[in-house]
Amino acid sequence: MKIIVASDYDEISRLAADRVAELVRQDPGAVLGLPTGSTPLGMYRNLIRMHRESGLSFKNVTTFNLDEYVGLSPDDENSYRYYMYQNFFNHIDIQKQNINIPDGTAEDLEQECVDYENKILSAGGIDLMVLGLGNNGHIGFNEPSDHFPNATHVTELDDSTIQANARFFESIDQVPRYAITMGIGSIMRCRKILLLASGNAKARAIRGALEGPVTPLLPASILQFHPDVTVILDTDAASELTRGV
Ligand code: GLP
């Protein structure tokens, strides 16, 4: 694992965007795995700026989003599809047919998960997966549990996740209870991983993920077994690390 401690959120966002841009310049047909949440917003802003100012093109890039709430329509402001178009896709030259986001309104959710995993395989796998981190150590919506789920699946959200994500909804009752998420296996099969974390609320999960035992009780700890992970943190998120970086 390569660990980079940035001075602040802006630096995390710049460094993360630089990594994505470097890959896309080297391989204009790259396959990217993308997260939502507040952490990657600065990275998306930087990528949009690079697209506008220095011609970074996403025309042949394929994307797979990590997860989506079950039951929110695509134009619901809280759906991850809406977030991705609003914060990234509407501002770059990506082709619509190259965008993949699980459909949380599919009639047959189990089939949707199988189809999504197959689409990742048919695209040749994911070159670079960008991840945020839940306060409880989740990645995607792989919540703490007694096992590491393999492929894309339907999951029930943790109470702590519902509380953490309630800030985006009018009331906590509106936060969906279920989501579709790539599995831990889907994430571990990606060729490179970039994990981003900012702020004190992530410090405990970061310590567990980077220094703790590998356990499904803290899903991000599995990343210790991946051969190509870069973690970009700010000093707050790194504040509970004991081994020094
Ligand atoms: C959600 C998403 C995760 C994300 C996490 C952290 O639960 N499913 O993919 O990493 O939130 O979000 P934030 O970056 O807002 O702290």
PDB file of C-alpha atoms and ligand atoms in Angstrom:
ATOM      1  CA  MET A   1       0.000   0.000   0.000  1.00  0.00           C
ATOM      2  CA  LYS A   2       1.231   3.439  -0.851  1.00  0.00           C
ATOM      3  CA  ILE A   3       0.012   6.037   1.644  1.00  0.00           C
ATOM      4  CA  ILE A   4       0.089   9.746   0.825  1.00  0.00           C
ATOM      5  CA  VAL A   5      -0.811  12.266   3.506  1.00  0.00           C
ATOM      6  CA  ALA A   6      -1.961  15.478   1.831  1.00  0.00           C
ATOM      7  CA  SER A   7      -2.133  18.768   3.669  1.00  0.00           C
ATOM      8  CA  ASP A   8      -5.835  19.299   3.117  1.00  0.00           C
ATOM      9  CA  TYR A   9      -8.924  18.334   1.131  1.00  0.00           C
ATOM     10  CA  ASP A  10      -7.905  20.415  -1.886  1.00  0.00           C
ATOM     11  CA  GLU A  11      -4.623  18.601  -2.156  1.00  0.00           C
ATOM     12  CA  ILE A  12      -6.357  15.182  -1.907  1.00  0.00           C
ATOM     13  CA  SER A  13      -8.648  16.273  -4.734  1.00  0.00           C
ATOM     14  CA  ARG A  14      -5.793  17.464  -6.936  1.00  0.00           C
ATOM     15  CA  LEU A  15      -3.662  14.383  -6.375  1.00  0.00           C
ATOM     16  CA  ALA A  16      -6.613  12.053  -7.006  1.00  0.00           C
ATOM     17  CA  ALA A  17      -7.563  13.854 -10.227  1.00  0.00           C
ATOM     18  CA  ASP A  18      -3.926  13.715 -11.374  1.00  0.00           C
ATOM     19  CA  ARG A  19      -3.899   9.916 -10.951  1.00  0.00           C
ATOM     20  CA  VAL A  20      -7.099   9.487 -12.949  1.00  0.00           C
ATOM     21  CA  ALA A  21      -5.929  11.921 -15.648  1.00  0.00           C
ATOM     22  CA  GLU A  22      -2.555  10.194 -15.942  1.00  0.00           C
ATOM     23  CA  LEU A  23      -4.262   6.854 -16.583  1.00  0.00           C
ATOM     24  CA  VAL A  24      -6.730   8.304 -19.099  1.00  0.00           C
ATOM     25  CA  ARG A  25      -3.912  10.029 -21.003  1.00  0.00           C
ATOM     26  CA  GLN A  26      -1.902   6.790 -21.125  1.00  0.00           C
ATOM     27  CA  ASP A  27      -4.940   4.711 -22.065  1.00  0.00           C
ATOM     28  CA  PRO A  28      -7.793   6.740 -23.580  1.00  0.00           C
ATOM     29  CA  GLY A  29      -9.991   3.608 -23.479  1.00  0.00           C
ATOM     30  CA  ALA A  30      -9.464   3.034 -19.749  1.00  0.00           C
ATOM     31  CA  VAL A  31     -12.182   1.508 -17.576  1.00  0.00           C
ATOM     32  CA  LEU A  32     -12.783   3.489 -14.389  1.00  0.00           C
ATOM     33  CA  GLY A  33     -14.649   2.526 -11.232  1.00  0.00           C
ATOM     34  CA  LEU A  34     -16.223   5.576  -9.623  1.00  0.00           C
ATOM     35  CA  PRO A  35     -17.570   6.472  -6.173  1.00  0.00           C
ATOM     36  CA  THR A  36     -20.106   8.985  -4.893  1.00  0.00           C
ATOM     37  CA  GLY A  37     -20.265  10.795  -1.547  1.00  0.00           C
ATOM     38  CA  SER A  38     -18.786  14.142  -0.577  1.00  0.00           C
ATOM     39  CA  THR A  39     -15.139  13.012  -0.652  1.00  0.00           C
ATOM     40  CA  PRO A  40     -14.706  12.638  -4.457  1.00  0.00           C
ATOM     41  CA  LEU A  41     -16.497  15.912  -5.325  1.00  0.00           C
ATOM     42  CA  GLY A  42     -13.231  17.893  -5.449  1.00  0.00           C
ATOM     43  CA  MET A  43     -11.628  15.218  -7.645  1.00  0.00           C
ATOM     44  CA  TYR A  44     -14.542  15.460 -10.095  1.00  0.00           C
ATOM     45  CA  ARG A  45     -14.246  19.282 -10.135  1.00  0.00           C
ATOM     46  CA  ASN A  46     -10.545  19.021 -10.977  1.00  0.00           C
ATOM     47  CA  LEU A  47     -11.186  16.488 -13.746  1.00  0.00           C
ATOM     48  CA  ILE A  48     -13.837  18.759 -15.270  1.00  0.00           C
ATOM     49  CA  ARG A  49     -11.349  21.649 -15.175  1.00  0.00           C
ATOM     50  CA  MET A  50      -8.687  19.489 -16.875  1.00  0.00           C
ATOM     51  CA  HIS A  51     -11.222  18.537 -19.524  1.00  0.00           C
ATOM     52  CA  ARG A  52     -12.054  22.199 -20.191  1.00  0.00           C
ATOM     53  CA  GLU A  53      -8.591  23.706 -19.901  1.00  0.00           C
ATOM     54  CA  SER A  54      -6.244  21.021 -21.126  1.00  0.00           C
ATOM     55  CA  GLY A  55      -8.428  18.873 -23.346  1.00  0.00           C
ATOM     56  CA  LEU A  56      -8.471  15.761 -21.147  1.00  0.00           C
ATOM     57  CA  SER A  57     -10.905  13.558 -23.053  1.00  0.00           C
ATOM     58  CA  PHE A  58     -13.196  10.869 -21.689  1.00  0.00           C
ATOM     59  CA  LYS A  59     -14.632  10.021 -25.089  1.00  0.00           C
ATOM     60  CA  ASN A  60     -13.445   6.424 -25.068  1.00  0.00           C
ATOM     61  CA  VAL A  61     -13.472   5.910 -21.305  1.00  0.00           C
ATOM     62  CA  THR A  62     -15.927   3.417 -19.777  1.00  0.00           C
ATOM     63  CA  THR A  63     -17.145   3.906 -16.205  1.00  0.00           C
ATOM     64  CA  PHE A  64     -18.742   1.645 -13.622  1.00  0.00           C
ATOM     65  CA  ASN A  65     -20.218   3.175 -10.510  1.00  0.00           C
ATOM     66  CA  LEU A  66     -19.740   1.347  -7.268  1.00  0.00           C
ATOM     67  CA  ASP A  67     -23.260   1.427  -5.951  1.00  0.00           C
ATOM     68  CA  GLU A  68     -26.794   2.805  -6.079  1.00  0.00           C
ATOM     69  CA  TYR A  69     -29.705   3.048  -3.678  1.00  0.00           C
ATOM     70  CA  VAL A  70     -32.603   0.669  -4.227  1.00  0.00           C
ATOM     71  CA  GLY A  71     -35.903   2.336  -5.058  1.00  0.00           C
ATOM     72  CA  LEU A  72     -34.795   5.866  -6.002  1.00  0.00           C
ATOM     73  CA  SER A  73     -35.732   6.859  -9.541  1.00  0.00           C
ATOM     74  CA  PRO A  74     -32.827   8.028 -11.746  1.00  0.00           C
ATOM     75  CA  ASP A  75     -34.016  11.642 -11.595  1.00  0.00           C
ATOM     76  CA  ASP A  76     -34.338  11.597  -7.802  1.00  0.00           C
ATOM     77  CA  GLU A  77     -31.786  14.143  -6.535  1.00  0.00           C
ATOM     78  CA  ASN A  78     -30.492  11.614  -4.028  1.00  0.00           C
ATOM     79  CA  SER A  79     -29.891   8.835  -6.516  1.00  0.00           C
ATOM     80  CA  TYR A  80     -26.256   8.213  -7.311  1.00  0.00           C
ATOM     81  CA  ARG A  81     -27.113   8.356 -11.023  1.00  0.00           C
ATOM     82  CA  TYR A  82     -28.335  11.933 -10.550  1.00  0.00           C
ATOM     83  CA  TYR A  83     -25.204  12.780  -8.538  1.00  0.00           C
ATOM     84  CA  MET A  84     -22.887  11.413 -11.241  1.00  0.00           C
ATOM     85  CA  TYR A  85     -24.513  13.329 -14.077  1.00  0.00           C
ATOM     86  CA  GLN A  86     -24.797  16.508 -12.017  1.00  0.00           C
ATOM     87  CA  ASN A  87     -21.254  16.443 -10.650  1.00  0.00           C
ATOM     88  CA  PHE A  88     -19.302  14.861 -13.488  1.00  0.00           C
ATOM     89  CA  PHE A  89     -20.820  13.303 -16.604  1.00  0.00           C
ATOM     90  CA  ASN A  90     -22.786  16.379 -17.769  1.00  0.00           C
ATOM     91  CA  HIS A  91     -19.548  18.386 -17.849  1.00  0.00           C
ATOM     92  CA  ILE A  92     -17.236  16.054 -19.795  1.00  0.00           C
ATOM     93  CA  ASP A  93     -17.292  14.342 -23.202  1.00  0.00           C
ATOM     94  CA  ILE A  94     -18.010  10.792 -22.021  1.00  0.00           C
ATOM     95  CA  GLN A  95     -20.397   8.828 -24.237  1.00  0.00           C
ATOM     96  CA  LYS A  96     -23.639   7.857 -22.558  1.00  0.00           C
ATOM     97  CA  GLN A  97     -23.397   4.247 -23.665  1.00  0.00           C
ATOM     98  CA  ASN A  98     -20.079   3.931 -21.805  1.00  0.00           C
ATOM     99  CA  ILE A  99     -21.605   4.919 -18.450  1.00  0.00           C
ATOM    100  CA  ASN A 100     -22.670   2.072 -16.161  1.00  0.00           C
ATOM    101  CA  ILE A 101     -24.547   2.560 -12.893  1.00  0.00           C
ATOM    102  CA  PRO A 102     -26.549  -0.183 -11.169  1.00  0.00           C
ATOM    103  CA  ASP A 103     -30.291   0.292 -11.658  1.00  0.00           C
ATOM    104  CA  GLY A 104     -31.874   0.419  -8.209  1.00  0.00           C
ATOM    105  CA  THR A 105     -35.345   0.473  -9.755  1.00  0.00           C
ATOM    106  CA  ALA A 106     -34.908  -2.786 -11.725  1.00  0.00           C
ATOM    107  CA  GLU A 107     -37.864  -5.138 -11.314  1.00  0.00           C
ATOM    108  CA  ASP A 108     -35.543  -8.089 -10.768  1.00  0.00           C
ATOM    109  CA  LEU A 109     -32.742  -6.761  -8.577  1.00  0.00           C
ATOM    110  CA  GLU A 110     -30.912 -10.085  -8.351  1.00  0.00           C
ATOM    111  CA  GLN A 111     -30.746 -10.273 -12.157  1.00  0.00           C
ATOM    112  CA  GLU A 112     -29.582  -6.646 -12.290  1.00  0.00           C
ATOM    113  CA  CYS A 113     -26.654  -7.588 -10.028  1.00  0.00           C
ATOM    114  CA  VAL A 114     -25.676 -10.577 -12.200  1.00  0.00           C
ATOM    115  CA  ASP A 115     -25.929  -8.451 -15.354  1.00  0.00           C
ATOM    116  CA  TYR A 116     -23.842  -5.663 -13.800  1.00  0.00           C
ATOM    117  CA  GLU A 117     -21.044  -8.030 -12.800  1.00  0.00           C
ATOM    118  CA  ASN A 118     -21.097  -9.538 -16.314  1.00  0.00           C
ATOM    119  CA  LYS A 119     -20.852  -6.077 -17.864  1.00  0.00           C
ATOM    120  CA  ILE A 120     -17.696  -5.427 -15.835  1.00  0.00           C
ATOM    121  CA  LEU A 121     -16.247  -8.720 -17.092  1.00  0.00           C
ATOM    122  CA  SER A 122     -17.190  -7.977 -20.714  1.00  0.00           C
ATOM    123  CA  ALA A 123     -15.482  -4.588 -20.463  1.00  0.00           C
ATOM    124  CA  GLY A 124     -12.282  -6.459 -19.569  1.00  0.00           C
ATOM    125  CA  GLY A 125     -12.395  -5.545 -15.854  1.00  0.00           C
ATOM    126  CA  ILE A 126     -11.729  -2.209 -14.170  1.00  0.00           C
ATOM    127  CA  ASP A 127      -8.335  -0.542 -14.551  1.00  0.00           C
ATOM    128  CA  LEU A 128      -8.650   1.964 -11.716  1.00  0.00           C
ATOM    129  CA  MET A 129     -11.234   1.937  -8.933  1.00  0.00           C
ATOM    130  CA  VAL A 130     -11.568   5.127  -6.908  1.00  0.00           C
ATOM    131  CA  LEU A 131     -13.044   4.524  -3.451  1.00  0.00           C
ATOM    132  CA  GLY A 132     -14.354   6.652  -0.624  1.00  0.00           C
ATOM    133  CA  LEU A 133     -14.690   5.207   2.872  1.00  0.00           C
ATOM    134  CA  GLY A 134     -17.698   4.954   5.180  1.00  0.00           C
ATOM    135  CA  ASN A 135     -17.262   6.065   8.794  1.00  0.00           C
ATOM    136  CA  ASN A 136     -17.762   2.406   9.719  1.00  0.00           C
ATOM    137  CA  GLY A 137     -15.114   1.206   7.253  1.00  0.00           C
ATOM    138  CA  HIS A 138     -17.486   0.301   4.428  1.00  0.00           C
ATOM    139  CA  ILE A 139     -16.402   0.498   0.792  1.00  0.00           C
ATOM    140  CA  GLY A 140     -19.161   0.875  -1.772  1.00  0.00           C
ATOM    141  CA  PHE A 141     -22.034  -0.286   0.391  1.00  0.00           C
ATOM    142  CA  ASN A 142     -20.208  -3.354   1.695  1.00  0.00           C
ATOM    143  CA  GLU A 143     -21.146  -2.947   5.336  1.00  0.00           C
ATOM    144  CA  PRO A 144     -19.402  -4.573   8.309  1.00  0.00           C
ATOM    145  CA  SER A 145     -20.565  -8.204   8.488  1.00  0.00           C
ATOM    146  CA  ASP A 146     -19.338 -11.739   9.111  1.00  0.00           C
ATOM    147  CA  HIS A 147     -18.071 -12.288   5.558  1.00  0.00           C
ATOM    148  CA  PHE A 148     -16.688 -10.531   2.499  1.00  0.00           C
ATOM    149  CA  PRO A 149     -19.365 -10.596  -0.230  1.00  0.00           C
ATOM    150  CA  ASN A 150     -17.903 -11.484  -3.617  1.00  0.00           C
ATOM    151  CA  ALA A 151     -19.869 -10.022  -6.523  1.00  0.00           C
ATOM    152  CA  THR A 152     -22.379  -7.195  -7.044  1.00  0.00           C
ATOM    153  CA  HIS A 153     -25.320  -7.775  -4.688  1.00  0.00           C
ATOM    154  CA  VAL A 154     -28.244  -6.204  -2.870  1.00  0.00           C
ATOM    155  CA  THR A 155     -27.326  -5.136   0.636  1.00  0.00           C
ATOM    156  CA  GLU A 156     -29.134  -3.777   3.676  1.00  0.00           C
ATOM    157  CA  LEU A 157     -27.617  -0.538   4.931  1.00  0.00           C
ATOM    158  CA  ASP A 158     -26.211  -0.265   8.437  1.00  0.00           C
ATOM    159  CA  ASP A 159     -28.042   2.027  10.864  1.00  0.00           C
ATOM    160  CA  SER A 160     -24.851   4.097  11.125  1.00  0.00           C
ATOM    161  CA  THR A 161     -24.733   4.504   7.326  1.00  0.00           C
ATOM    162  CA  ILE A 162     -28.390   5.548   7.229  1.00  0.00           C
ATOM    163  CA  GLN A 163     -27.627   8.145   9.897  1.00  0.00           C
ATOM    164  CA  ALA A 164     -24.461   9.366   8.133  1.00  0.00           C
ATOM    165  CA  ASN A 165     -26.252   9.704   4.781  1.00  0.00           C
ATOM    166  CA  ALA A 166     -29.419  11.263   6.224  1.00  0.00           C
ATOM    167  CA  ARG A 167     -27.803  14.690   5.812  1.00  0.00           C
ATOM    168  CA  PHE A 168     -28.595  14.554   2.098  1.00  0.00           C
ATOM    169  CA  PHE A 169     -32.301  13.736   2.597  1.00  0.00           C
ATOM    170  CA  GLU A 170     -35.199  15.754   4.023  1.00  0.00           C
ATOM    171  CA  SER A 171     -35.617  13.268   6.838  1.00  0.00           C
ATOM    172  CA  ILE A 172     -33.950  10.056   7.954  1.00  0.00           C
ATOM    173  CA  ASP A 173     -37.097   8.084   7.026  1.00  0.00           C
ATOM    174  CA  GLN A 174     -36.445   8.899   3.377  1.00  0.00           C
ATOM    175  CA  VAL A 175     -33.014   7.231   3.309  1.00  0.00           C
ATOM    176  CA  PRO A 176     -33.382   3.934   1.423  1.00  0.00           C
ATOM    177  CA  ARG A 177     -32.745   0.803   3.516  1.00  0.00           C
ATOM    178  CA  TYR A 178     -31.245  -1.173   0.659  1.00  0.00           C
ATOM    179  CA  ALA A 179     -28.686  -0.630  -2.071  1.00  0.00           C
ATOM    180  CA  ILE A 180     -26.990  -2.449  -4.916  1.00  0.00           C
ATOM    181  CA  THR A 181     -23.242  -2.488  -4.491  1.00  0.00           C
ATOM    182  CA  MET A 182     -20.238  -4.038  -6.179  1.00  0.00           C
ATOM    183  CA  GLY A 183     -18.957  -6.770  -3.880  1.00  0.00           C
ATOM    184  CA  ILE A 184     -15.595  -6.960  -2.172  1.00  0.00           C
ATOM    185  CA  GLY A 185     -14.549  -9.440  -4.868  1.00  0.00           C
ATOM    186  CA  SER A 186     -15.600  -6.983  -7.602  1.00  0.00           C
ATOM    187  CA  ILE A 187     -13.421  -4.330  -5.940  1.00  0.00           C
ATOM    188  CA  MET A 188     -10.448  -6.630  -5.324  1.00  0.00           C
ATOM    189  CA  ARG A 189     -10.458  -7.704  -9.007  1.00  0.00           C
ATOM    190  CA  CYS A 190      -9.790  -4.092 -10.110  1.00  0.00           C
ATOM    191  CA  ARG A 191      -6.227  -3.657 -11.314  1.00  0.00           C
ATOM    192  CA  LYS A 192      -5.488  -0.480  -9.322  1.00  0.00           C
ATOM    193  CA  ILE A 193      -7.278   1.059  -6.347  1.00  0.00           C
ATOM    194  CA  LEU A 194      -7.229   4.644  -5.102  1.00  0.00           C
ATOM    195  CA  LEU A 195      -8.774   5.131  -1.641  1.00  0.00           C
ATOM    196  CA  LEU A 196      -9.609   8.693  -0.576  1.00  0.00           C
ATOM    197  CA  ALA A 197     -10.442   9.849   2.954  1.00  0.00           C
ATOM    198  CA  SER A 198     -10.769  13.270   4.496  1.00  0.00           C
ATOM    199  CA  GLY A 199     -11.614  14.479   7.992  1.00  0.00           C
ATOM    200  CA  ASN A 200     -11.615  13.244  11.597  1.00  0.00           C
ATOM    201  CA  ALA A 201     -14.762  11.173  11.143  1.00  0.00           C
ATOM    202  CA  LYS A 202     -12.712   8.780   8.974  1.00  0.00           C
ATOM    203  CA  ALA A 203      -9.673   8.512  11.281  1.00  0.00           C
ATOM    204  CA  ARG A 204     -10.802   5.372  13.132  1.00  0.00           C
ATOM    205  CA  ALA A 205     -11.844   3.564   9.951  1.00  0.00           C
ATOM    206  CA  ILE A 206      -8.553   4.519   8.279  1.00  0.00           C
ATOM    207  CA  ARG A 207      -6.580   3.124  11.173  1.00  0.00           C
ATOM    208  CA  GLY A 208      -8.541  -0.127  11.003  1.00  0.00           C
ATOM    209  CA  ALA A 209      -8.254  -0.327   7.232  1.00  0.00           C
ATOM    210  CA  LEU A 210      -4.511   0.306   7.100  1.00  0.00           C
ATOM    211  CA  GLU A 211      -3.223  -1.108  10.379  1.00  0.00           C
ATOM    212  CA  GLY A 212      -5.884  -3.361  11.826  1.00  0.00           C
ATOM    213  CA  PRO A 213      -6.448  -7.055  11.265  1.00  0.00           C
ATOM    214  CA  VAL A 214      -8.071  -7.921   7.943  1.00  0.00           C
ATOM    215  CA  THR A 215     -11.678  -8.544   8.933  1.00  0.00           C
ATOM    216  CA  PRO A 216     -15.126  -8.239   7.360  1.00  0.00           C
ATOM    217  CA  LEU A 217     -16.062  -6.236  10.464  1.00  0.00           C
ATOM    218  CA  LEU A 218     -14.064  -3.446   8.809  1.00  0.00           C
ATOM    219  CA  PRO A 219     -14.512  -4.174   5.090  1.00  0.00           C
ATOM    220  CA  ALA A 220     -11.826  -1.736   3.835  1.00  0.00           C
ATOM    221  CA  SER A 221      -9.179  -3.748   5.721  1.00  0.00           C
ATOM    222  CA  ILE A 222      -9.277  -6.290   2.838  1.00  0.00           C
ATOM    223  CA  LEU A 223      -7.414  -3.697   0.749  1.00  0.00           C
ATOM    224  CA  GLN A 224      -4.250  -4.708   2.629  1.00  0.00           C
ATOM    225  CA  PHE A 225      -4.323  -7.830   0.437  1.00  0.00           C
ATOM    226  CA  HIS A 226      -4.564  -5.929  -2.873  1.00  0.00           C
ATOM    227  CA  PRO A 227      -1.269  -5.568  -4.770  1.00  0.00           C
ATOM    228  CA  ASP A 228      -1.768  -1.996  -6.048  1.00  0.00           C
ATOM    229  CA  VAL A 229      -3.496   0.364  -3.628  1.00  0.00           C
ATOM    230  CA  THR A 230      -2.758   4.055  -3.145  1.00  0.00           C
ATOM    231  CA  VAL A 231      -4.392   5.792  -0.183  1.00  0.00           C
ATOM    232  CA  ILE A 232      -4.652   9.582  -0.213  1.00  0.00           C
ATOM    233  CA  LEU A 233      -5.570  11.103   3.137  1.00  0.00           C
ATOM    234  CA  ASP A 234      -5.514  14.454   4.818  1.00  0.00           C
ATOM    235  CA  THR A 235      -3.840  14.905   8.197  1.00  0.00           C
ATOM    236  CA  ASP A 236      -7.187  14.598  10.038  1.00  0.00           C
ATOM    237  CA  ALA A 237      -8.024  11.245   8.476  1.00  0.00           C
ATOM    238  CA  ALA A 238      -4.442  10.103   9.180  1.00  0.00           C
ATOM    239  CA  SER A 239      -4.512  11.324  12.793  1.00  0.00           C
ATOM    240  CA  GLU A 240      -5.055   7.908  14.423  1.00  0.00           C
ATOM    241  CA  LEU A 241      -2.382   6.048  12.463  1.00  0.00           C
ATOM    242  CA  THR A 242       0.233   4.762  14.870  1.00  0.00           C
ATOM    243  CA  ARG A 243       2.989   3.453  12.615  1.00  0.00           C
ATOM    244  CA  GLY A 244       3.715   6.760  10.921  1.00  0.00           C
ATOM    245  CA  VAL A 245       3.674   7.167   7.159  1.00  0.00           C
TER     246      VAL A 245
HETATM  247  C1  GLP B   1     -21.647   6.304   0.901  1.00  0.00           C
HETATM  248  C2  GLP B   1     -21.163   5.564  -0.343  1.00  0.00           C
HETATM  249  C3  GLP B   1     -19.695   5.205  -0.252  1.00  0.00           C
HETATM  250  C4  GLP B   1     -18.913   6.426   0.215  1.00  0.00           C
HETATM  251  C5  GLP B   1     -19.364   6.795   1.603  1.00  0.00           C
HETATM  252  C6  GLP B   1     -18.580   7.952   2.218  1.00  0.00           C
HETATM  253  O1  GLP B   1     -22.184   5.499   1.883  1.00  0.00           O
HETATM  254  N1  GLP B   1     -21.894   4.385  -0.619  1.00  0.00           N
HETATM  255  O2  GLP B   1     -19.254   4.737  -1.511  1.00  0.00           O
HETATM  256  O3  GLP B   1     -17.544   6.148   0.183  1.00  0.00           O
HETATM  257  O4  GLP B   1     -20.725   7.158   1.513  1.00  0.00           O
HETATM  258  O5  GLP B   1     -19.146   9.155   1.873  1.00  0.00           O
HETATM  259  P1  GLP B   1     -18.507  10.580   2.108  1.00  0.00           P
HETATM  260  O6  GLP B   1     -17.443  10.710   1.089  1.00  0.00           O
HETATM  261  O7  GLP B   1     -19.637  11.541   1.901  1.00  0.00           O
HETATM  262  O8  GLP B   1     -17.972  10.596   3.501  1.00  0.00           O
END
